[in-house]
PDB file of C-alpha atoms in Angstrom:
ATOM      1  CA  MET O   1      46.845  38.292  12.033  1.00  0.00           C
ATOM      2  CA  HIS O   2      44.079  35.714  12.438  1.00  0.00           C
ATOM      3  CA  GLY O   3      45.011  32.653  10.417  1.00  0.00           C
ATOM      4  CA  SER O   4      48.669  33.597  10.093  1.00  0.00           C
ATOM      5  CA  LEU O   5      51.470  31.373  11.275  1.00  0.00           C
ATOM      6  CA  ARG O   6      52.097  33.601  14.283  1.00  0.00           C
ATOM      7  CA  SER O   7      48.648  33.009  15.763  1.00  0.00           C
ATOM      8  CA  ARG O   8      48.508  29.272  15.006  1.00  0.00           C
ATOM      9  CA  PRO O   9      49.507  26.735  17.620  1.00  0.00           C
ATOM     10  CA  PRO O  10      52.418  24.473  16.788  1.00  0.00           C
ATOM     11  CA  ARG O  11      51.381  21.482  14.681  1.00  0.00           C
ATOM     12  CA  ASN O  12      54.723  19.786  14.402  1.00  0.00           C
ATOM     13  CA  VAL O  13      55.679  16.339  15.532  1.00  0.00           C
ATOM     14  CA  ALA O  14      57.517  17.616  18.604  1.00  0.00           C
ATOM     15  CA  ALA O  15      54.392  19.319  19.931  1.00  0.00           C
ATOM     16  CA  VAL O  16      52.312  16.211  19.331  1.00  0.00           C
ATOM     17  CA  LEU O  17      54.943  14.001  20.971  1.00  0.00           C
ATOM     18  CA  LEU O  18      55.015  16.237  24.025  1.00  0.00           C
ATOM     19  CA  ALA O  19      51.249  16.179  24.384  1.00  0.00           C
ATOM     20  CA  VAL O  20      50.564  12.572  23.430  1.00  0.00           C
ATOM     21  CA  GLY O  21      53.756  10.833  24.490  1.00  0.00           C
ATOM     22  CA  GLY O  22      53.028  11.031  28.184  1.00  0.00           C
ATOM     23  CA  LEU O  23      49.406  10.129  27.576  1.00  0.00           C
ATOM     24  CA  VAL O  24      50.371   6.912  25.797  1.00  0.00           C
ATOM     25  CA  LEU O  25      52.880   5.890  28.428  1.00  0.00           C
ATOM     26  CA  THR O  26      50.440   6.313  31.289  1.00  0.00           C
ATOM     27  CA  ALA O  27      47.576   4.713  29.352  1.00  0.00           C
ATOM     28  CA  CYS O  28      49.483   1.498  28.796  1.00  0.00           C
ATOM     29  CA  ARG O  29      51.461   1.106  32.030  1.00  0.00           C
ATOM     30  CA  PRO O  30      50.213  -1.877  34.003  1.00  0.00           C
ATOM     31  CA  ASP O  31      51.639  -0.410  37.215  1.00  0.00           C
ATOM     32  CA  SER O  32      50.043   3.011  36.773  1.00  0.00           C
ATOM     33  CA  ASN O  33      48.676   4.652  39.860  1.00  0.00           C
ATOM     34  CA  PRO O  34      45.841   6.916  38.720  1.00  0.00           C
ATOM     35  CA  SER O  35      44.934  10.000  40.657  1.00  0.00           C
ATOM     36  CA  ALA O  36      41.440  10.485  42.007  1.00  0.00           C
ATOM     37  CA  GLY O  37      38.925  10.960  39.244  1.00  0.00           C
ATOM     38  CA  GLN O  38      41.258   9.787  36.507  1.00  0.00           C
ATOM     39  CA  ALA O  39      40.563   6.351  35.099  1.00  0.00           C
ATOM     40  CA  GLU O  40      43.213   4.246  33.405  1.00  0.00           C
ATOM     41  CA  LEU O  41      42.521   1.892  30.522  1.00  0.00           C
ATOM     42  CA  SER O  42      41.403  -1.552  31.623  1.00  0.00           C
ATOM     43  CA  ASP O  43      39.759  -2.876  28.436  1.00  0.00           C
ATOM     44  CA  ALA O  44      42.397  -4.487  26.198  1.00  0.00           C
ATOM     45  CA  ARG O  45      40.505  -3.314  23.111  1.00  0.00           C
ATOM     46  CA  ALA O  46      40.768   0.258  24.339  1.00  0.00           C
ATOM     47  CA  VAL O  47      44.527  -0.076  24.914  1.00  0.00           C
ATOM     48  CA  VAL O  48      45.013  -1.407  21.379  1.00  0.00           C
ATOM     49  CA  ALA O  49      42.851   1.354  19.878  1.00  0.00           C
ATOM     50  CA  TYR O  50      44.744   4.016  21.868  1.00  0.00           C
ATOM     51  CA  VAL O  51      48.129   2.800  20.686  1.00  0.00           C
ATOM     52  CA  GLN O  52      46.802   2.513  17.121  1.00  0.00           C
ATOM     53  CA  GLY O  53      45.666   6.136  17.255  1.00  0.00           C
ATOM     54  CA  THR O  54      49.055   7.549  18.151  1.00  0.00           C
ATOM     55  CA  ARG O  55      50.865   6.599  14.934  1.00  0.00           C
ATOM     56  CA  PRO O  56      48.447   8.342  12.548  1.00  0.00           C
ATOM     57  CA  LEU O  57      48.481  11.362  14.836  1.00  0.00           C
ATOM     58  CA  LEU O  58      52.265  11.562  14.546  1.00  0.00           C
ATOM     59  CA  ASP O  59      52.127  10.868  10.794  1.00  0.00           C
ATOM     60  CA  GLY O  60      49.711  13.717  10.129  1.00  0.00           C
ATOM     61  CA  GLU O  61      46.694  11.501   9.464  1.00  0.00           C
ATOM     62  CA  PRO O  62      44.232  12.998  11.923  1.00  0.00           C
ATOM     63  CA  GLN O  63      41.111  11.230  10.631  1.00  0.00           C
ATOM     64  CA  LYS O  64      42.633   7.799  11.294  1.00  0.00           C
ATOM     65  CA  ALA O  65      43.631   8.985  14.765  1.00  0.00           C
ATOM     66  CA  ILE O  66      40.115  10.321  15.393  1.00  0.00           C
ATOM     67  CA  ASP O  67      38.659   6.964  14.404  1.00  0.00           C
ATOM     68  CA  SER O  68      40.972   5.079  16.775  1.00  0.00           C
ATOM     69  CA  PHE O  69      40.459   7.428  19.725  1.00  0.00           C
ATOM     70  CA  SER O  70      36.689   7.291  19.121  1.00  0.00           C
ATOM     71  CA  LYS O  71      36.917   3.518  19.613  1.00  0.00           C
ATOM     72  CA  VAL O  72      38.734   4.070  22.902  1.00  0.00           C
ATOM     73  CA  ILE O  73      35.928   6.382  24.024  1.00  0.00           C
ATOM     74  CA  GLN O  74      33.361   3.818  22.902  1.00  0.00           C
ATOM     75  CA  PHE O  75      35.023   1.144  25.069  1.00  0.00           C
ATOM     76  CA  GLU O  76      35.842   3.431  28.021  1.00  0.00           C
ATOM     77  CA  PRO O  77      33.847   6.687  27.902  1.00  0.00           C
ATOM     78  CA  ASP O  78      35.350   8.020  31.147  1.00  0.00           C
ATOM     79  CA  TYR O  79      38.928   7.861  29.901  1.00  0.00           C
ATOM     80  CA  ALA O  80      39.778  11.573  29.741  1.00  0.00           C
ATOM     81  CA  LYS O  81      43.126  11.134  27.986  1.00  0.00           C
ATOM     82  CA  ALA O  82      41.368   9.696  24.924  1.00  0.00           C
ATOM     83  CA  TYR O  83      39.405  12.945  24.638  1.00  0.00           C
ATOM     84  CA  VAL O  84      42.660  14.938  24.816  1.00  0.00           C
ATOM     85  CA  SER O  85      44.275  12.815  22.113  1.00  0.00           C
ATOM     86  CA  ARG O  86      41.216  12.950  19.872  1.00  0.00           C
ATOM     87  CA  GLY O  87      41.029  16.704  20.486  1.00  0.00           C
ATOM     88  CA  ILE O  88      44.618  17.052  19.251  1.00  0.00           C
ATOM     89  CA  ALA O  89      43.656  15.082  16.128  1.00  0.00           C
ATOM     90  CA  TYR O  90      40.597  17.277  15.559  1.00  0.00           C
ATOM     91  CA  GLN O  91      42.791  20.346  15.926  1.00  0.00           C
ATOM     92  CA  GLN O  92      45.283  18.951  13.401  1.00  0.00           C
ATOM     93  CA  LYS O  93      42.395  18.325  11.017  1.00  0.00           C
ATOM     94  CA  GLY O  94      41.198  21.902  11.433  1.00  0.00           C
ATOM     95  CA  SER O  95      37.963  20.912  13.168  1.00  0.00           C
ATOM     96  CA  LEU O  96      38.296  23.389  16.002  1.00  0.00           C
ATOM     97  CA  GLU O  97      34.753  22.883  17.292  1.00  0.00           C
ATOM     98  CA  GLY O  98      35.400  19.140  17.666  1.00  0.00           C
ATOM     99  CA  ALA O  99      38.705  19.856  19.377  1.00  0.00           C
ATOM    100  CA  VAL O 100      37.151  22.317  21.833  1.00  0.00           C
ATOM    101  CA  ALA O 101      34.349  19.849  22.620  1.00  0.00           C
ATOM    102  CA  ASP O 102      36.841  17.047  23.328  1.00  0.00           C
ATOM    103  CA  PHE O 103      39.137  19.185  25.481  1.00  0.00           C
ATOM    104  CA  SER O 104      36.088  20.386  27.417  1.00  0.00           C
ATOM    105  CA  GLU O 105      34.948  16.799  27.964  1.00  0.00           C
ATOM    106  CA  ALA O 106      38.438  15.778  29.080  1.00  0.00           C
ATOM    107  CA  ILE O 107      38.567  18.611  31.598  1.00  0.00           C
ATOM    108  CA  LYS O 108      35.096  17.726  32.881  1.00  0.00           C
ATOM    109  CA  THR O 109      35.849  13.979  33.017  1.00  0.00           C
ATOM    110  CA  GLY O 110      38.969  14.470  35.082  1.00  0.00           C
ATOM    111  CA  LEU O 111      42.636  14.883  34.284  1.00  0.00           C
ATOM    112  CA  SER O 112      45.717  15.192  36.430  1.00  0.00           C
ATOM    113  CA  GLN O 113      48.907  17.101  35.743  1.00  0.00           C
ATOM    114  CA  PRO O 114      50.404  17.647  33.251  1.00  0.00           C
ATOM    115  CA  ASP O 115      47.485  16.505  31.084  1.00  0.00           C
ATOM    116  CA  LEU O 116      45.124  19.100  32.549  1.00  0.00           C
ATOM    117  CA  ALA O 117      47.457  21.936  31.614  1.00  0.00           C
ATOM    118  CA  VAL O 118      47.831  20.454  28.115  1.00  0.00           C
ATOM    119  CA  ALA O 119      44.049  20.320  27.659  1.00  0.00           C
ATOM    120  CA  TYR O 120      43.611  23.952  28.722  1.00  0.00           C
ATOM    121  CA  GLN O 121      46.561  25.104  26.626  1.00  0.00           C
ATOM    122  CA  ILE O 122      45.449  23.433  23.401  1.00  0.00           C
ATOM    123  CA  ARG O 123      41.799  24.374  23.922  1.00  0.00           C
ATOM    124  CA  GLY O 124      43.043  27.948  24.342  1.00  0.00           C
ATOM    125  CA  ALA O 125      44.990  27.622  21.091  1.00  0.00           C
ATOM    126  CA  CYS O 126      41.782  26.565  19.341  1.00  0.00           C
ATOM    127  CA  TYR O 127      39.986  29.607  20.730  1.00  0.00           C
ATOM    128  CA  LEU O 128      42.903  31.744  19.547  1.00  0.00           C
ATOM    129  CA  GLU O 129      42.467  30.395  16.015  1.00  0.00           C
ATOM    130  CA  GLN O 130      38.734  31.143  16.248  1.00  0.00           C
ATOM    131  CA  ALA O 131      39.472  34.741  17.299  1.00  0.00           C
ATOM    132  CA  LYS O 132      37.752  34.169  20.658  1.00  0.00           C
ATOM    133  CA  TRP O 133      40.206  36.261  22.612  1.00  0.00           C
ATOM    134  CA  ASP O 134      38.562  36.124  26.055  1.00  0.00           C
ATOM    135  CA  GLU O 135      38.225  32.340  25.926  1.00  0.00           C
ATOM    136  CA  ALA O 136      41.831  32.012  24.716  1.00  0.00           C
ATOM    137  CA  ILE O 137      43.036  34.179  27.618  1.00  0.00           C
ATOM    138  CA  ALA O 138      40.978  32.251  30.179  1.00  0.00           C
ATOM    139  CA  ASN O 139      42.273  28.876  28.970  1.00  0.00           C
ATOM    140  CA  ALA O 140      45.895  29.999  28.772  1.00  0.00           C
ATOM    141  CA  THR O 141      45.574  31.382  32.291  1.00  0.00           C
ATOM    142  CA  GLU O 142      44.220  28.043  33.530  1.00  0.00           C
ATOM    143  CA  ALA O 143      47.056  26.158  31.808  1.00  0.00           C
ATOM    144  CA  ILE O 144      49.593  28.447  33.492  1.00  0.00           C
ATOM    145  CA  ARG O 145      47.832  28.096  36.860  1.00  0.00           C
ATOM    146  CA  HIS O 146      48.049  24.308  36.649  1.00  0.00           C
ATOM    147  CA  GLN O 147      51.587  24.223  35.269  1.00  0.00           C
ATOM    148  CA  PRO O 148      53.462  27.551  35.514  1.00  0.00           C
ATOM    149  CA  ASP O 149      56.196  26.563  33.044  1.00  0.00           C
ATOM    150  CA  VAL O 150      53.813  26.165  30.075  1.00  0.00           C
ATOM    151  CA  TYR O 151      55.427  29.005  28.151  1.00  0.00           C
ATOM    152  CA  VAL O 152      53.506  28.295  24.961  1.00  0.00           C
ATOM    153  CA  ALA O 153      50.323  29.137  26.932  1.00  0.00           C
ATOM    154  CA  LEU O 154      51.938  32.343  28.144  1.00  0.00           C
ATOM    155  CA  TYR O 155      52.847  33.222  24.541  1.00  0.00           C
ATOM    156  CA  GLN O 156      49.322  32.400  23.335  1.00  0.00           C
ATOM    157  CA  ARG O 157      47.827  34.524  26.090  1.00  0.00           C
ATOM    158  CA  GLY O 158      50.087  37.375  25.021  1.00  0.00           C
ATOM    159  CA  LEU O 159      48.822  37.030  21.454  1.00  0.00           C
ATOM    160  CA  ALA O 160      45.206  37.077  22.640  1.00  0.00           C
ATOM    161  CA  TYR O 161      45.826  40.114  24.854  1.00  0.00           C
ATOM    162  CA  GLY O 162      47.394  41.885  21.876  1.00  0.00           C
ATOM    163  CA  LYS O 163      44.467  41.031  19.613  1.00  0.00           C
ATOM    164  CA  ARG O 164      42.084  42.285  22.279  1.00  0.00           C
ATOM    165  CA  GLY O 165      44.025  45.544  22.444  1.00  0.00           C
ATOM    166  CA  ASP O 166      45.496  45.064  25.910  1.00  0.00           C
ATOM    167  CA  HIS O 167      49.068  45.745  24.844  1.00  0.00           C
ATOM    168  CA  LYS O 168      50.521  46.182  28.357  1.00  0.00           C
ATOM    169  CA  LYS O 169      49.435  42.677  29.346  1.00  0.00           C
ATOM    170  CA  ALA O 170      50.635  41.300  25.990  1.00  0.00           C
ATOM    171  CA  VAL O 171      54.083  42.831  26.480  1.00  0.00           C
ATOM    172  CA  ALA O 172      54.209  41.493  30.061  1.00  0.00           C
ATOM    173  CA  ASP O 173      53.466  37.944  28.862  1.00  0.00           C
ATOM    174  CA  PHE O 174      55.948  38.140  25.986  1.00  0.00           C
ATOM    175  CA  THR O 175      58.618  39.517  28.345  1.00  0.00           C
ATOM    176  CA  GLU O 176      58.047  36.581  30.693  1.00  0.00           C
ATOM    177  CA  VAL O 177      58.431  34.151  27.786  1.00  0.00           C
ATOM    178  CA  LEU O 178      61.718  35.798  26.786  1.00  0.00           C
ATOM    179  CA  ARG O 179      62.995  35.610  30.365  1.00  0.00           C
ATOM    180  CA  ALA O 180      62.385  31.876  30.370  1.00  0.00           C
ATOM    181  CA  ASP O 181      64.407  31.371  27.220  1.00  0.00           C
TER     182      ASP O 181
END
C-alpha cells in the first residue's frame, strides 16, 4: 500500500491549519512567554517572512512557503518553529528528505508542546511514505508520548506496524483510535 491514499498523511488545509496555526500565533505574539530552549521571533524581518510563508502553505504553493521560511531561518537560525513550518512545506512538495531534515533540526533546536508532538508526528508520516517502518513507529511513539491525544500518530503507527507485519500491535493501535472517535 506504499504510495496509496491510506498510507499518506493528510495534506488538506485543516491539517496544515492545525499544525501551522498555533505556530503563527505564538511566533507573532508580543506577549509570548517562551519555554526554556525555545526562542521567539525578535527580528521584524523574520516575523514578516514567517507570516508571508503561511499563506502559500495554505494555498498549496509549497515552494513559495519554503522560500519565506528559509528567510526566517536566515534571520533567526535558532527559531525551531520555522523549521517545522518549512518541513510541512517540503512534505507538501513531496521532498520528504528535506522535510525529515527540517523536523529533525526543529526537534534538536528545541520545541515545546504541542509543536514537539507535531514535529515527531509529521516526521513519522514522512518515514511512513518512505517505507521506513521502524523510524515511522519510533516517531509516532514519540509524538504520542509528548501528546497522548495525537490520534493521527496512533493511526500512522498502526499502519507502520501492519506494514512491518506486527498485526497484533497494528490492531491495538487502530482499536485505540476507534475508541477515541
